[in-house]
């Protein structure tokens, strides 16, 4: 069946964009109203199907197939990440190894603020760079709950921490996708993103600790905050600018862990801080649930992604993108919002770059801006939407045992998403109008030159061996640092 997308079905672009955004408004409204996660997801999917069929003229068969495609994608691999994380956690608990992990973490520091920096920020960034998807939130959140964190705080902190690393997640996949769609070299995009996100990375540890314990208590661990954020930001900036997009998260995360471990070997906070109410985590594998309960539990991790695919395939996402692209001189401010919207809809910075990078580049060329700024802003702005993406919320809630309380987790993270998005919007405007010197020099990729592509691939393959060597050395340093710390204790 052949069907052509209609970008402006109402022949009025702002009005069409408003109608296309109705499912998003319903998601926000329902989560704020504390509706269950499965109710929210089904509401979003139902409204999207109605708009796609009745307004955009999408054939029912294609709409149904889009829903099925998205649902299967939501179950595999998104739910597979949760299964793997929970399985790993349960195996660790049953084998008794989790007690070893807890004792080791307690030997480093029993302070919840420092544990959050180590696990949610540094280790989570490493997981994002190595695996991506929901792995950092699922695994880090489960670890924090196992250590005694309040489940809501564990999931919320991990979602917020998983912002700065997202653009370089899965070994740089979002950057490679943006390059492929915009014909801008991946190194140029990596450099531009690497000159934006380290600012966020530098502030994020302080932001997390203030969120947990307040500003006054955060000053008690200021040395750890500075070491954690500065080491991460410096390595992220250096790697993104001089090595490419493959390893900024991996190397920055490892470096941050090592630096924090070395600091804690010689310095400890005067007072140990914990949450006022803490309960030991328990894992009951003997619980039984009805078929209806199981269906409700799995329906958000499926219906929400089904909605995202309907929105993308019907043209609703492109309609909203064109509305933002029509803002003229204000487009640099709205450019990160477009990336934020893409990640909110799809749960993936890679998917957001696939959707909107070409539009970002073409709009920038038309308006006389450097397209590498707006394409990079799509990736940088997208990272701030990750924490409130329904898919991410579903992963985080499931990983820490908050199924049915997705609205609580959404309310915990939503304002922080907008705060960080606003920072990226301001930085993008400064890069376009004030700090033009920060934009890297580059030449667009000649897509017709096969030989150039082959040369790039050969060069990347050669660099890969050096990356593996550096990674092996970094892992060796972590093992050595941990061994020395254990001997001392």
CSV table of C-alpha atoms in Angstrom, one decimal:
chain,number,residue,atom,x,y,z
A,1,UNK,CA,0.0,0.0,0.0
A,2,UNK,CA,1.3,3.4,-1.0
A,3,UNK,CA,0.5,6.6,0.9
A,4,UNK,CA,2.1,10.0,0.9
A,5,UNK,CA,2.4,11.9,4.2
A,6,UNK,CA,0.6,15.2,4.4
A,7,UNK,CA,2.5,17.8,6.4
A,8,UNK,CA,-0.2,20.5,6.6
A,9,UNK,CA,-3.6,18.7,6.5
A,10,UNK,CA,-5.6,21.7,7.7
A,11,UNK,CA,-3.9,24.1,5.3
A,12,UNK,CA,-2.8,26.2,8.2
A,13,UNK,CA,0.6,25.1,9.5
A,14,UNK,CA,0.3,26.5,13.1
A,15,UNK,CA,-3.2,24.9,13.5
A,16,UNK,CA,-2.0,21.6,12.0
A,17,UNK,CA,0.9,21.7,14.4
A,18,UNK,CA,-1.4,22.4,17.4
A,19,UNK,CA,-3.6,19.4,16.4
A,20,UNK,CA,-0.5,17.2,16.0
A,21,UNK,CA,0.6,18.1,19.5
A,22,UNK,CA,-2.7,17.0,21.1
A,23,UNK,CA,-1.3,13.6,22.2
A,24,UNK,CA,1.7,15.2,23.8
A,25,UNK,CA,-0.6,17.6,25.7
A,26,UNK,CA,-2.6,14.6,26.8
A,27,UNK,CA,0.5,12.8,28.1
A,28,UNK,CA,1.5,15.8,30.2
A,29,UNK,CA,-2.0,16.4,31.5
A,30,UNK,CA,-2.6,12.7,32.4
A,31,UNK,CA,0.7,12.3,34.1
A,32,UNK,CA,0.2,15.6,36.1
A,33,UNK,CA,-3.2,14.3,37.1
A,34,UNK,CA,-1.6,11.1,38.4
A,35,UNK,CA,-3.1,8.7,35.9
A,36,UNK,CA,-1.6,5.3,35.8
A,37,UNK,CA,1.2,4.7,33.2
A,38,UNK,CA,-0.8,2.3,31.2
A,39,UNK,CA,-3.8,4.7,31.1
A,40,UNK,CA,-1.6,7.5,29.9
A,41,UNK,CA,0.1,5.4,27.2
A,42,UNK,CA,-3.2,4.1,25.9
A,43,UNK,CA,-4.7,7.6,25.9
A,44,UNK,CA,-1.8,8.9,23.9
A,45,UNK,CA,-1.9,6.0,21.4
A,46,UNK,CA,-5.7,6.3,20.9
A,47,UNK,CA,-5.7,10.0,20.3
A,48,UNK,CA,-2.7,9.7,17.9
A,49,UNK,CA,-4.6,7.0,15.9
A,50,UNK,CA,-7.7,9.2,15.7
A,51,UNK,CA,-5.7,12.2,14.5
A,52,UNK,CA,-3.6,10.1,12.0
A,53,UNK,CA,-6.7,8.5,10.4
A,54,UNK,CA,-9.2,11.3,10.6
A,55,UNK,CA,-7.0,14.4,10.1
A,56,UNK,CA,-4.0,13.2,8.3
A,57,UNK,CA,-5.9,10.7,6.1
A,58,UNK,CA,-3.6,7.8,7.1
A,59,UNK,CA,-5.1,4.5,5.9
A,60,UNK,CA,-6.3,2.4,8.8
A,61,UNK,CA,-4.1,-0.6,7.8
A,62,UNK,CA,-0.9,1.5,7.8
A,63,UNK,CA,-1.9,3.1,11.2
A,64,UNK,CA,-2.5,-0.4,12.6
A,65,UNK,CA,0.8,-1.6,11.3
A,66,UNK,CA,2.6,1.4,12.6
A,67,UNK,CA,1.1,0.7,16.0
A,68,UNK,CA,2.2,-2.9,15.8
A,69,UNK,CA,5.7,-2.0,14.7
A,70,UNK,CA,6.1,0.5,17.6
A,71,UNK,CA,4.6,-1.9,20.1
A,72,UNK,CA,7.0,-4.7,19.1
A,73,UNK,CA,9.9,-2.2,19.2
A,74,UNK,CA,8.7,-1.2,22.7
A,75,UNK,CA,8.8,-4.8,23.8
A,76,UNK,CA,12.0,-5.7,22.0
A,77,UNK,CA,14.5,-4.3,22.8
A,78,UNK,CA,13.2,-1.8,25.4
A,79,UNK,CA,11.6,-4.4,27.6
A,80,UNK,CA,14.5,-6.7,27.0
A,81,UNK,CA,16.7,-4.1,28.7
A,82,UNK,CA,14.5,-4.2,31.8
A,83,UNK,CA,14.4,-8.0,31.8
A,84,UNK,CA,18.2,-8.1,31.5
A,85,UNK,CA,18.7,-5.5,34.3
A,86,UNK,CA,16.2,-7.2,36.7
A,87,UNK,CA,17.6,-10.6,35.9
A,88,UNK,CA,21.2,-9.4,36.5
A,89,UNK,CA,20.0,-7.8,39.8
A,90,UNK,CA,18.2,-10.9,41.0
A,91,UNK,CA,21.1,-13.2,40.1
A,92,UNK,CA,23.5,-10.8,42.0
A,93,UNK,CA,21.2,-10.9,45.0
A,94,UNK,CA,20.6,-14.6,45.0
A,95,UNK,CA,24.2,-15.4,44.6
A,96,UNK,CA,25.2,-13.2,47.5
A,97,UNK,CA,27.4,-11.0,45.3
A,98,UNK,CA,25.2,-8.0,45.8
A,99,UNK,CA,26.2,-8.0,49.5
A,100,UNK,CA,29.8,-7.8,48.2
A,101,UNK,CA,28.9,-4.8,46.0
A,102,UNK,CA,27.1,-3.1,48.9
A,103,UNK,CA,29.9,-3.6,51.3
A,104,UNK,CA,32.4,-2.4,48.7
A,105,UNK,CA,30.3,0.8,48.1
A,106,UNK,CA,29.9,1.3,51.8
A,107,UNK,CA,33.7,0.9,52.2
A,108,UNK,CA,34.2,3.7,49.7
A,109,UNK,CA,31.5,5.9,51.3
A,110,UNK,CA,28.2,5.3,53.0
A,111,UNK,CA,27.2,8.9,52.1
A,112,UNK,CA,24.2,8.8,49.7
A,113,UNK,CA,25.3,12.0,47.9
A,114,UNK,CA,28.6,10.4,47.0
A,115,UNK,CA,27.0,7.1,46.0
A,116,UNK,CA,24.7,9.0,43.7
A,117,UNK,CA,27.7,10.7,42.0
A,118,UNK,CA,29.6,7.4,41.6
A,119,UNK,CA,26.6,5.3,40.3
A,120,UNK,CA,24.0,7.6,38.8
A,121,UNK,CA,26.4,10.1,37.2
A,122,UNK,CA,29.8,8.5,36.5
A,123,UNK,CA,28.9,4.8,36.1
A,124,UNK,CA,25.6,5.7,34.4
A,125,UNK,CA,27.5,7.8,31.8
A,126,UNK,CA,29.8,4.8,31.2
A,127,UNK,CA,26.8,2.6,30.6
A,128,UNK,CA,25.3,5.1,28.3
A,129,UNK,CA,28.4,5.3,26.2
A,130,UNK,CA,28.8,1.5,26.1
A,131,UNK,CA,25.1,0.4,25.7
A,132,UNK,CA,22.7,3.2,25.6
A,133,UNK,CA,18.9,2.8,25.4
A,134,UNK,CA,17.5,2.4,29.0
A,135,UNK,CA,20.5,0.5,30.4
A,136,UNK,CA,22.0,3.3,32.5
A,137,UNK,CA,18.7,4.1,34.2
A,138,UNK,CA,17.7,0.5,34.6
A,139,UNK,CA,21.0,-0.8,36.0
A,140,UNK,CA,22.0,2.3,38.0
A,141,UNK,CA,18.5,2.7,39.4
A,142,UNK,CA,18.4,-0.9,40.6
A,143,UNK,CA,21.8,-0.6,42.2
A,144,UNK,CA,20.8,2.5,44.1
A,145,UNK,CA,17.6,0.9,45.3
A,146,UNK,CA,19.6,-2.1,46.4
A,147,UNK,CA,21.8,0.2,48.4
A,148,UNK,CA,18.8,1.6,50.2
A,149,UNK,CA,17.8,4.6,48.2
A,150,UNK,CA,14.2,5.7,48.0
A,151,UNK,CA,12.9,4.1,44.7
A,152,UNK,CA,11.5,7.4,43.4
A,153,UNK,CA,14.7,9.3,44.1
A,154,UNK,CA,16.8,6.4,42.7
A,155,UNK,CA,14.9,6.5,39.4
A,156,UNK,CA,14.6,10.3,39.2
A,157,UNK,CA,18.2,10.9,39.9
A,158,UNK,CA,19.3,8.4,37.3
A,159,UNK,CA,17.0,9.9,34.7
A,160,UNK,CA,18.3,13.4,35.4
A,161,UNK,CA,22.0,12.2,35.5
A,162,UNK,CA,21.4,10.5,32.1
A,163,UNK,CA,21.3,13.8,30.2
A,164,UNK,CA,24.8,15.0,29.4
A,165,UNK,CA,26.0,11.6,28.1
A,166,UNK,CA,23.1,10.8,25.8
A,167,UNK,CA,24.4,12.6,22.7
A,168,UNK,CA,27.4,10.3,22.6
A,169,UNK,CA,25.5,7.2,23.7
A,170,UNK,CA,25.9,3.7,22.2
A,171,UNK,CA,29.5,4.5,21.1
A,172,UNK,CA,28.5,7.7,19.3
A,173,UNK,CA,25.5,6.4,17.3
A,174,UNK,CA,23.4,9.6,17.6
A,175,UNK,CA,26.3,11.7,16.2
A,176,UNK,CA,26.8,9.2,13.3
A,177,UNK,CA,23.1,9.4,12.5
A,178,UNK,CA,23.1,13.2,12.5
A,179,UNK,CA,26.1,13.2,10.2
A,180,UNK,CA,24.4,10.7,7.8
A,181,UNK,CA,21.2,12.8,7.6
A,182,UNK,CA,22.8,16.2,7.3
A,183,UNK,CA,26.0,15.5,5.2
A,184,UNK,CA,28.0,17.2,7.9
A,185,UNK,CA,31.2,15.3,9.1
A,186,UNK,CA,30.6,13.4,12.3
A,187,UNK,CA,33.8,15.0,13.8
A,188,UNK,CA,32.4,18.5,13.2
A,189,UNK,CA,29.1,17.6,14.9
A,190,UNK,CA,31.1,15.9,17.7
A,191,UNK,CA,33.2,19.0,18.2
A,192,UNK,CA,30.1,21.3,18.3
A,193,UNK,CA,28.3,19.0,20.8
A,194,UNK,CA,31.5,18.7,22.7
A,195,UNK,CA,31.6,22.4,23.1
A,196,UNK,CA,28.1,22.6,24.5
A,197,UNK,CA,27.4,19.6,26.7
A,198,UNK,CA,30.5,19.8,28.9
A,199,UNK,CA,29.0,23.0,30.4
A,200,UNK,CA,26.0,20.9,31.4
A,201,UNK,CA,28.3,18.1,32.6
A,202,UNK,CA,30.2,20.5,34.8
A,203,UNK,CA,27.0,21.7,36.5
A,204,UNK,CA,25.1,18.3,36.7
A,205,UNK,CA,26.8,16.8,39.8
A,206,UNK,CA,26.0,19.9,41.9
A,207,UNK,CA,22.5,19.9,40.5
A,208,UNK,CA,22.0,16.3,41.5
A,209,UNK,CA,23.3,16.7,45.0
A,210,UNK,CA,21.3,19.9,45.6
A,211,UNK,CA,18.2,18.1,44.4
A,212,UNK,CA,18.9,15.3,46.9
A,213,UNK,CA,20.0,17.2,50.0
A,214,UNK,CA,19.6,20.9,49.5
A,215,UNK,CA,22.3,23.6,48.7
A,216,UNK,CA,23.7,23.8,52.3
A,217,UNK,CA,24.3,20.0,52.5
A,218,UNK,CA,25.8,20.0,49.1
A,219,UNK,CA,28.6,22.3,50.2
A,220,UNK,CA,29.7,19.6,52.6
A,221,UNK,CA,30.7,17.4,49.6
A,222,UNK,CA,31.8,20.3,47.3
A,223,UNK,CA,35.3,18.8,46.6
A,224,UNK,CA,33.7,15.6,45.4
A,225,UNK,CA,31.2,17.5,43.2
A,226,UNK,CA,34.0,19.6,41.6
A,227,UNK,CA,36.2,16.6,41.0
A,228,UNK,CA,33.4,14.5,39.6
A,229,UNK,CA,32.0,17.2,37.3
A,230,UNK,CA,35.3,18.8,36.2
A,231,UNK,CA,37.0,15.5,35.4
A,232,UNK,CA,34.0,14.3,33.4
A,233,UNK,CA,33.6,17.6,31.5
A,234,UNK,CA,37.3,18.0,30.6
A,235,UNK,CA,37.6,14.4,29.2
A,236,UNK,CA,34.2,14.7,27.4
A,237,UNK,CA,35.4,18.0,25.8
A,238,UNK,CA,38.8,16.6,24.8
A,239,UNK,CA,37.6,13.3,23.5
A,240,UNK,CA,34.7,14.8,21.5
A,241,UNK,CA,36.9,17.4,19.9
A,242,UNK,CA,40.1,15.4,19.2
A,243,UNK,CA,39.1,11.8,19.1
A,244,UNK,CA,35.5,11.8,17.7
A,245,UNK,CA,32.1,10.7,19.0
A,246,UNK,CA,32.7,7.1,19.8
A,247,UNK,CA,34.2,7.2,23.3
A,248,UNK,CA,33.5,10.6,25.1
A,249,UNK,CA,31.0,8.9,27.5
A,250,UNK,CA,33.1,5.8,28.1
A,251,UNK,CA,36.3,7.6,28.8
A,252,UNK,CA,34.7,10.5,30.7
A,253,UNK,CA,32.7,8.1,32.9
A,254,UNK,CA,35.8,6.0,33.7
A,255,UNK,CA,37.9,9.1,34.4
A,256,UNK,CA,35.3,10.5,36.7
A,257,UNK,CA,35.0,7.2,38.6
A,258,UNK,CA,38.8,7.0,39.0
A,259,UNK,CA,39.2,10.6,40.1
A,260,UNK,CA,36.4,10.3,42.6
A,261,UNK,CA,37.8,7.1,44.1
A,262,UNK,CA,41.3,8.7,44.4
A,263,UNK,CA,39.7,11.7,46.1
A,264,UNK,CA,37.7,9.6,48.6
A,265,UNK,CA,40.9,7.7,49.4
A,266,UNK,CA,42.3,10.8,51.0
A,267,UNK,CA,39.2,12.9,51.8
A,268,UNK,CA,35.8,12.1,53.5
A,269,UNK,CA,32.9,14.5,54.3
A,270,UNK,CA,32.7,15.3,58.0
A,271,UNK,CA,29.1,14.2,58.3
A,272,UNK,CA,27.5,11.2,56.6
A,273,UNK,CA,24.2,12.1,54.9
A,274,UNK,CA,21.3,9.7,54.3
A,275,UNK,CA,17.7,10.0,53.4
A,276,UNK,CA,15.4,10.6,56.4
A,277,UNK,CA,13.4,7.5,55.7
A,278,UNK,CA,15.2,4.5,54.2
A,279,UNK,CA,14.1,0.9,53.9
A,280,UNK,CA,16.1,-2.1,52.8
A,281,UNK,CA,15.4,-3.3,49.3
A,282,UNK,CA,13.8,-6.7,49.0
A,283,UNK,CA,13.3,-8.9,46.0
A,284,UNK,CA,10.4,-11.4,46.1
A,285,UNK,CA,10.5,-13.8,43.2
A,286,UNK,CA,7.6,-15.8,44.5
A,287,UNK,CA,4.9,-13.1,43.9
A,288,UNK,CA,2.1,-14.2,41.5
A,289,UNK,CA,0.1,-11.8,39.3
A,290,UNK,CA,-3.0,-12.2,37.2
A,291,UNK,CA,-3.0,-12.0,33.4
A,292,UNK,CA,-4.7,-8.5,33.6
A,293,UNK,CA,-2.0,-7.2,35.9
A,294,UNK,CA,0.8,-8.5,33.7
A,295,UNK,CA,-0.9,-7.0,30.6
A,296,UNK,CA,-1.2,-3.6,32.3
A,297,UNK,CA,2.4,-3.7,33.5
A,298,UNK,CA,3.8,-4.3,29.9
A,299,UNK,CA,1.4,-2.0,28.1
A,300,UNK,CA,3.3,1.3,28.8
A,301,UNK,CA,6.9,-0.3,27.8
A,302,UNK,CA,4.5,-1.1,24.1
A,303,UNK,CA,1.6,1.5,23.7
A,304,UNK,CA,3.8,4.6,24.1
A,305,UNK,CA,6.3,3.5,21.5
A,306,UNK,CA,3.3,2.5,19.3
A,307,UNK,CA,2.1,6.2,19.6
A,308,UNK,CA,5.6,7.4,18.7
A,309,UNK,CA,5.7,5.3,15.5
A,310,UNK,CA,2.2,6.5,14.5
A,311,UNK,CA,3.2,10.1,15.1
A,312,UNK,CA,6.3,9.6,12.9
A,313,UNK,CA,4.8,7.6,10.1
A,314,UNK,CA,1.6,9.8,9.8
A,315,UNK,CA,3.5,13.0,9.5
A,316,UNK,CA,2.5,14.6,12.9
A,317,UNK,CA,6.1,14.8,14.1
A,318,UNK,CA,7.2,16.6,10.8
A,319,UNK,CA,4.3,19.0,11.1
A,320,UNK,CA,5.4,20.1,14.6
A,321,UNK,CA,9.0,20.3,13.3
A,322,UNK,CA,8.0,22.6,10.4
A,323,UNK,CA,6.1,24.9,12.8
A,324,UNK,CA,9.3,25.4,14.9
A,325,UNK,CA,11.4,25.8,11.7
A,326,UNK,CA,9.2,28.7,10.6
A,327,UNK,CA,10.2,30.9,13.5
A,328,UNK,CA,12.9,32.7,11.4
A,329,UNK,CA,15.5,34.6,13.5
A,330,UNK,CA,14.3,32.8,16.6
A,331,UNK,CA,15.0,29.4,15.2
A,332,UNK,CA,18.4,29.0,17.0
A,333,UNK,CA,16.4,29.2,20.3
A,334,UNK,CA,13.8,26.7,19.1
A,335,UNK,CA,16.3,24.4,17.4
A,336,UNK,CA,17.1,22.4,20.7
A,337,UNK,CA,13.4,22.2,21.4
A,338,UNK,CA,13.0,20.3,18.1
A,339,UNK,CA,15.6,17.8,19.4
A,340,UNK,CA,13.9,17.7,22.8
A,341,UNK,CA,10.6,17.0,21.0
A,342,UNK,CA,12.1,14.2,19.0
A,343,UNK,CA,13.6,12.4,22.0
A,344,UNK,CA,10.4,12.9,24.0
A,345,UNK,CA,8.5,11.2,21.2
A,346,UNK,CA,10.9,8.4,20.4
A,347,UNK,CA,13.0,8.0,23.6
A,348,UNK,CA,16.2,8.0,21.5
A,349,UNK,CA,18.6,10.8,20.5
A,350,UNK,CA,19.5,8.7,17.5
A,351,UNK,CA,15.9,8.6,16.3
A,352,UNK,CA,15.5,12.3,17.0
A,353,UNK,CA,18.6,13.0,14.9
A,354,UNK,CA,17.2,10.7,12.1
A,355,UNK,CA,13.9,12.6,12.1
A,356,UNK,CA,15.1,16.2,12.3
A,357,UNK,CA,18.8,16.6,11.4
A,358,UNK,CA,18.1,17.2,7.7
A,359,UNK,CA,15.4,19.7,8.5
A,360,UNK,CA,17.7,21.4,11.0
A,361,UNK,CA,20.5,21.7,8.3
A,362,UNK,CA,18.2,22.9,5.5
A,363,UNK,CA,16.5,25.5,7.7
A,364,UNK,CA,19.9,26.8,8.9
A,365,UNK,CA,21.1,27.1,5.3
A,366,UNK,CA,18.0,29.0,4.3
A,367,UNK,CA,18.2,31.4,7.2
A,368,UNK,CA,22.0,31.9,6.8
A,369,UNK,CA,23.1,30.1,10.0
A,370,UNK,CA,25.9,27.5,10.2
A,371,UNK,CA,24.0,24.2,10.0
A,372,UNK,CA,26.5,22.4,12.3
A,373,UNK,CA,25.2,24.5,15.1
A,374,UNK,CA,21.5,23.6,14.6
A,375,UNK,CA,22.2,20.0,13.8
A,376,UNK,CA,24.3,19.8,17.0
A,377,UNK,CA,21.6,21.6,18.9
A,378,UNK,CA,19.2,18.9,17.9
A,379,UNK,CA,21.4,16.3,19.6
A,380,UNK,CA,22.2,18.5,22.6
A,381,UNK,CA,18.6,19.6,23.2
A,382,UNK,CA,17.5,16.0,22.7
A,383,UNK,CA,19.4,14.9,25.8
A,384,UNK,CA,17.2,17.0,28.0
A,385,UNK,CA,14.1,15.3,26.7
A,386,UNK,CA,15.4,11.8,27.6
A,387,UNK,CA,14.5,12.1,31.3
A,388,UNK,CA,10.8,12.7,30.6
A,389,UNK,CA,10.4,10.5,27.6
A,390,UNK,CA,7.5,8.1,28.4
A,391,UNK,CA,9.8,5.2,27.3
A,392,UNK,CA,12.5,6.3,29.7
A,393,UNK,CA,9.9,6.9,32.5
A,394,UNK,CA,8.6,3.4,31.9
A,395,UNK,CA,12.1,1.9,32.1
A,396,UNK,CA,13.0,3.8,35.2
A,397,UNK,CA,9.7,3.0,37.0
A,398,UNK,CA,10.0,-0.7,36.1
A,399,UNK,CA,13.6,-1.0,37.2
A,400,UNK,CA,13.0,0.3,40.7
A,401,UNK,CA,9.6,-1.3,41.3
A,402,UNK,CA,7.4,1.8,40.7
A,403,UNK,CA,5.1,0.3,38.0
A,404,UNK,CA,1.8,2.2,38.2
A,405,UNK,CA,3.5,5.3,39.7
A,406,UNK,CA,5.0,6.7,36.4
A,407,UNK,CA,3.2,10.0,37.0
A,408,UNK,CA,5.1,10.5,40.3
A,409,UNK,CA,8.4,9.9,38.4
A,410,UNK,CA,7.3,12.3,35.6
A,411,UNK,CA,6.5,15.1,38.0
A,412,UNK,CA,9.9,14.5,39.7
A,413,UNK,CA,11.8,15.1,36.5
A,414,UNK,CA,9.7,17.4,34.3
A,415,UNK,CA,10.8,20.7,35.6
A,416,UNK,CA,14.5,19.7,35.5
A,417,UNK,CA,14.0,18.8,31.8
A,418,UNK,CA,12.7,22.3,31.0
A,419,UNK,CA,15.4,24.0,33.1
A,420,UNK,CA,18.2,22.2,31.2
A,421,UNK,CA,16.5,22.6,27.9
A,422,UNK,CA,16.4,26.4,28.5
A,423,UNK,CA,20.1,26.4,29.2
A,424,UNK,CA,20.8,24.6,25.9
A,425,UNK,CA,18.6,27.0,24.0
A,426,UNK,CA,20.5,30.0,25.4
A,427,UNK,CA,23.8,28.4,24.6
A,428,UNK,CA,22.7,27.7,21.0
A,429,UNK,CA,21.6,31.4,20.5
A,430,UNK,CA,25.0,32.5,21.9
A,431,UNK,CA,26.8,30.2,19.5
A,432,UNK,CA,24.9,31.6,16.5
A,433,UNK,CA,24.9,35.3,17.3
A,434,UNK,CA,27.7,36.0,19.8
A,435,UNK,CA,30.3,33.2,20.0
A,436,UNK,CA,30.7,32.4,16.3
A,437,UNK,CA,34.4,31.6,16.9
A,438,UNK,CA,33.3,28.5,18.8
A,439,UNK,CA,32.0,26.8,15.6
A,440,UNK,CA,34.5,24.3,14.2
A,441,UNK,CA,35.7,24.7,10.6
A,442,UNK,CA,34.6,21.8,8.3
A,443,UNK,CA,33.6,20.9,4.8
A,444,UNK,CA,30.3,19.1,4.0
A,445,UNK,CA,30.6,15.5,3.0
A,446,UNK,CA,30.6,14.8,-0.7
A,447,UNK,CA,28.1,12.0,-0.8
A,448,UNK,CA,28.8,11.2,-4.4
A,449,UNK,CA,32.5,10.3,-3.6
A,450,UNK,CA,32.7,6.6,-2.8
A,451,UNK,CA,36.4,6.8,-2.4
A,452,UNK,CA,36.1,9.4,0.3
A,453,UNK,CA,33.7,7.3,2.2
A,454,UNK,CA,36.1,4.3,2.0
A,455,UNK,CA,38.9,6.4,3.2
A,456,UNK,CA,36.8,7.6,6.2
A,457,UNK,CA,35.9,4.0,7.0
A,458,UNK,CA,39.6,2.9,6.8
A,459,UNK,CA,40.7,5.7,9.1
A,460,UNK,CA,37.9,4.9,11.6
A,461,UNK,CA,39.0,1.3,11.6
A,462,UNK,CA,42.5,2.3,12.3
A,463,UNK,CA,41.4,4.6,15.1
A,464,UNK,CA,39.3,1.8,16.6
A,465,UNK,CA,42.4,-0.1,17.7
A,466,UNK,CA,43.7,2.9,19.5
A,467,UNK,CA,40.3,3.4,21.2
A,468,UNK,CA,40.3,-0.2,22.4
A,469,UNK,CA,43.9,0.2,23.8
A,470,UNK,CA,42.9,3.4,25.6
A,471,UNK,CA,39.8,1.7,27.0
A,472,UNK,CA,41.8,-1.3,28.2
A,473,UNK,CA,44.3,1.0,30.0
A,474,UNK,CA,41.4,2.9,31.6
A,475,UNK,CA,39.7,-0.2,32.8
A,476,UNK,CA,43.1,-1.4,34.1
A,477,UNK,CA,43.4,1.9,36.1
A,478,UNK,CA,40.0,1.4,37.7
A,479,UNK,CA,40.9,-2.2,38.7
A,480,UNK,CA,44.2,-1.0,40.2
A,481,UNK,CA,42.5,1.9,42.0
A,482,UNK,CA,39.9,-0.4,43.5
A,483,UNK,CA,42.5,-3.0,44.5
A,484,UNK,CA,44.6,-0.3,46.3
A,485,UNK,CA,41.5,1.0,48.0
A,486,UNK,CA,40.5,-2.5,49.2
A,487,UNK,CA,44.0,-3.1,50.6
A,488,UNK,CA,43.9,0.2,52.5
A,489,UNK,CA,40.5,-0.6,54.0
